[in-house]
JSON list of C-alpha atoms in Angstrom, two decimals:
[
{"chain": "A", "resi": 1, "resn": "MET", "atom": "CA", "xyz": [-15.27, -16.55, 25.35]},
{"chain": "A", "resi": 2, "resn": "LYS", "atom": "CA", "xyz": [-18.38, -16.47, 23.19]},
{"chain": "A", "resi": 3, "resn": "ASN", "atom": "CA", "xyz": [-19.82, -12.96, 22.80]},
{"chain": "A", "resi": 4, "resn": "GLN", "atom": "CA", "xyz": [-16.71, -11.40, 24.33]},
{"chain": "A", "resi": 5, "resn": "VAL", "atom": "CA", "xyz": [-14.79, -8.58, 22.63]},
{"chain": "A", "resi": 6, "resn": "VAL", "atom": "CA", "xyz": [-11.16, -9.57, 22.00]},
{"chain": "A", "resi": 7, "resn": "HIS", "atom": "CA", "xyz": [-7.98, -7.99, 20.62]},
{"chain": "A", "resi": 8, "resn": "PHE", "atom": "CA", "xyz": [-5.44, -9.65, 18.31]},
{"chain": "A", "resi": 9, "resn": "ARG", "atom": "CA", "xyz": [-2.71, -8.74, 15.86]},
{"chain": "A", "resi": 10, "resn": "VAL", "atom": "CA", "xyz": [-3.41, -8.70, 12.13]},
{"chain": "A", "resi": 11, "resn": "HIS", "atom": "CA", "xyz": [-0.44, -10.99, 11.44]},
{"chain": "A", "resi": 12, "resn": "ASP", "atom": "CA", "xyz": [-2.04, -13.64, 13.68]},
{"chain": "A", "resi": 13, "resn": "ILE", "atom": "CA", "xyz": [-5.14, -14.02, 11.50]},
{"chain": "A", "resi": 14, "resn": "TYR", "atom": "CA", "xyz": [-5.39, -17.54, 10.10]},
{"chain": "A", "resi": 15, "resn": "LEU", "atom": "CA", "xyz": [-8.30, -17.06, 7.65]},
{"chain": "A", "resi": 16, "resn": "PRO", "atom": "CA", "xyz": [-9.07, -15.17, 5.44]},
{"chain": "A", "resi": 17, "resn": "ALA", "atom": "CA", "xyz": [-5.76, -14.12, 3.90]},
{"chain": "A", "resi": 18, "resn": "ILE", "atom": "CA", "xyz": [-4.26, -11.03, 5.55]},
{"chain": "A", "resi": 19, "resn": "GLN", "atom": "CA", "xyz": [-4.20, -9.23, 2.19]},
{"chain": "A", "resi": 20, "resn": "GLU", "atom": "CA", "xyz": [-7.98, -9.65, 1.92]},
{"chain": "A", "resi": 21, "resn": "ILE", "atom": "CA", "xyz": [-8.49, -8.19, 5.40]},
{"chain": "A", "resi": 22, "resn": "LEU", "atom": "CA", "xyz": [-6.23, -5.23, 4.63]},
{"chain": "A", "resi": 23, "resn": "ASN", "atom": "CA", "xyz": [-8.07, -4.60, 1.37]},
{"chain": "A", "resi": 24, "resn": "VAL", "atom": "CA", "xyz": [-11.41, -4.53, 3.17]},
{"chain": "A", "resi": 25, "resn": "LEU", "atom": "CA", "xyz": [-10.19, -2.28, 5.99]},
{"chain": "A", "resi": 26, "resn": "HIS", "atom": "CA", "xyz": [-7.76, -0.02, 4.14]},
{"chain": "A", "resi": 27, "resn": "GLY", "atom": "CA", "xyz": [-8.13, -0.62, 0.40]},
{"chain": "A", "resi": 28, "resn": "ASN", "atom": "CA", "xyz": [-9.42, 2.90, -0.22]},
{"chain": "A", "resi": 29, "resn": "ASP", "atom": "CA", "xyz": [-6.97, 4.72, 2.08]},
{"chain": "A", "resi": 30, "resn": "ILE", "atom": "CA", "xyz": [-4.76, 7.22, 0.27]},
{"chain": "A", "resi": 31, "resn": "LEU", "atom": "CA", "xyz": [-1.01, 6.97, 0.85]},
{"chain": "A", "resi": 32, "resn": "GLU", "atom": "CA", "xyz": [1.58, 9.65, 0.22]},
{"chain": "A", "resi": 33, "resn": "GLY", "atom": "CA", "xyz": [5.11, 9.03, -0.92]},
{"chain": "A", "resi": 34, "resn": "LYS", "atom": "CA", "xyz": [7.99, 10.36, -2.96]},
{"chain": "A", "resi": 35, "resn": "VAL", "atom": "CA", "xyz": [8.63, 9.06, -6.48]},
{"chain": "A", "resi": 36, "resn": "VAL", "atom": "CA", "xyz": [12.21, 7.79, -6.59]},
{"chain": "A", "resi": 37, "resn": "ASP", "atom": "CA", "xyz": [12.16, 6.24, -10.06]},
{"chain": "A", "resi": 38, "resn": "LEU", "atom": "CA", "xyz": [10.01, 5.42, -13.06]},
{"chain": "A", "resi": 39, "resn": "THR", "atom": "CA", "xyz": [9.96, 2.01, -14.71]},
{"chain": "A", "resi": 40, "resn": "ASP", "atom": "CA", "xyz": [9.86, 0.94, -18.33]},
{"chain": "A", "resi": 41, "resn": "SER", "atom": "CA", "xyz": [7.22, -1.71, -18.92]},
{"chain": "A", "resi": 42, "resn": "GLY", "atom": "CA", "xyz": [8.20, -2.48, -22.50]},
{"chain": "A", "resi": 43, "resn": "LEU", "atom": "CA", "xyz": [5.88, -0.76, -24.94]},
{"chain": "A", "resi": 44, "resn": "GLN", "atom": "CA", "xyz": [4.74, 1.80, -22.36]},
{"chain": "A", "resi": 45, "resn": "LYS", "atom": "CA", "xyz": [7.64, 3.96, -21.19]},
{"chain": "A", "resi": 46, "resn": "ASN", "atom": "CA", "xyz": [7.48, 5.01, -17.54]},
{"chain": "A", "resi": 47, "resn": "ALA", "atom": "CA", "xyz": [4.28, 3.07, -16.88]},
{"chain": "A", "resi": 48, "resn": "PHE", "atom": "CA", "xyz": [4.99, 2.64, -13.16]},
{"chain": "A", "resi": 49, "resn": "ALA", "atom": "CA", "xyz": [6.23, 4.90, -10.38]},
{"chain": "A", "resi": 50, "resn": "VAL", "atom": "CA", "xyz": [8.60, 3.53, -7.74]},
{"chain": "A", "resi": 51, "resn": "VAL", "atom": "CA", "xyz": [7.53, 5.29, -4.55]},
{"chain": "A", "resi": 52, "resn": "LYS", "atom": "CA", "xyz": [9.08, 5.56, -1.08]},
{"chain": "A", "resi": 53, "resn": "VAL", "atom": "CA", "xyz": [6.33, 5.71, 1.54]},
{"chain": "A", "resi": 54, "resn": "GLU", "atom": "CA", "xyz": [7.40, 6.73, 5.04]},
{"chain": "A", "resi": 55, "resn": "GLY", "atom": "CA", "xyz": [7.02, 3.82, 7.43]},
{"chain": "A", "resi": 56, "resn": "VAL", "atom": "CA", "xyz": [7.01, 1.18, 4.67]},
{"chain": "A", "resi": 57, "resn": "LYS", "atom": "CA", "xyz": [10.22, -0.85, 4.45]},
{"chain": "A", "resi": 58, "resn": "ASN", "atom": "CA", "xyz": [10.13, -1.60, 0.70]},
{"chain": "A", "resi": 59, "resn": "PHE", "atom": "CA", "xyz": [9.43, 0.69, -2.22]},
{"chain": "A", "resi": 60, "resn": "VAL", "atom": "CA", "xyz": [5.85, 0.65, -3.51]},
{"chain": "A", "resi": 61, "resn": "ILE", "atom": "CA", "xyz": [5.24, 0.21, -7.25]},
{"chain": "A", "resi": 62, "resn": "VAL", "atom": "CA", "xyz": [2.16, 2.07, -8.55]},
{"chain": "A", "resi": 63, "resn": "PRO", "atom": "CA", "xyz": [0.85, 2.34, -12.12]},
{"chain": "A", "resi": 64, "resn": "LEU", "atom": "CA", "xyz": [1.21, 5.98, -13.18]},
{"chain": "A", "resi": 65, "resn": "GLU", "atom": "CA", "xyz": [-2.38, 5.99, -14.38]},
{"chain": "A", "resi": 66, "resn": "ARG", "atom": "CA", "xyz": [-3.48, 5.29, -10.78]},
{"chain": "A", "resi": 67, "resn": "VAL", "atom": "CA", "xyz": [-1.59, 8.21, -9.20]},
{"chain": "A", "resi": 68, "resn": "ILE", "atom": "CA", "xyz": [-4.29, 10.55, -7.91]},
{"chain": "A", "resi": 69, "resn": "ASP", "atom": "CA", "xyz": [-2.41, 13.83, -7.77]},
{"chain": "A", "resi": 70, "resn": "LEU", "atom": "CA", "xyz": [0.98, 15.44, -7.33]},
{"chain": "A", "resi": 71, "resn": "VAL", "atom": "CA", "xyz": [1.84, 17.20, -4.09]},
{"chain": "A", "resi": 72, "resn": "SER", "atom": "CA", "xyz": [4.12, 20.22, -4.21]},
{"chain": "A", "resi": 73, "resn": "GLY", "atom": "CA", "xyz": [7.20, 19.81, -2.08]},
{"chain": "A", "resi": 74, "resn": "ASP", "atom": "CA", "xyz": [10.92, 20.28, -1.80]},
{"chain": "A", "resi": 75, "resn": "GLU", "atom": "CA", "xyz": [12.84, 19.07, -4.82]},
{"chain": "A", "resi": 76, "resn": "THR", "atom": "CA", "xyz": [15.75, 17.65, -2.79]}
]
């Protein structure tokens, strides 16, 4: 198999950690989602946005200071 091109699933990677691979490959990708809630982090009110990203099972939590921009859309 040496020097052969192969295919495999990301979840089958043994080393390095999958999170490290995803950071290298997609760490700078920009996602889009809808803010469904804001959190209270103690001294800083509304410091995080709870975001629903299409295709992602769980909500994503993002620091408000890291939100790049707002996209106009339906207010439904």
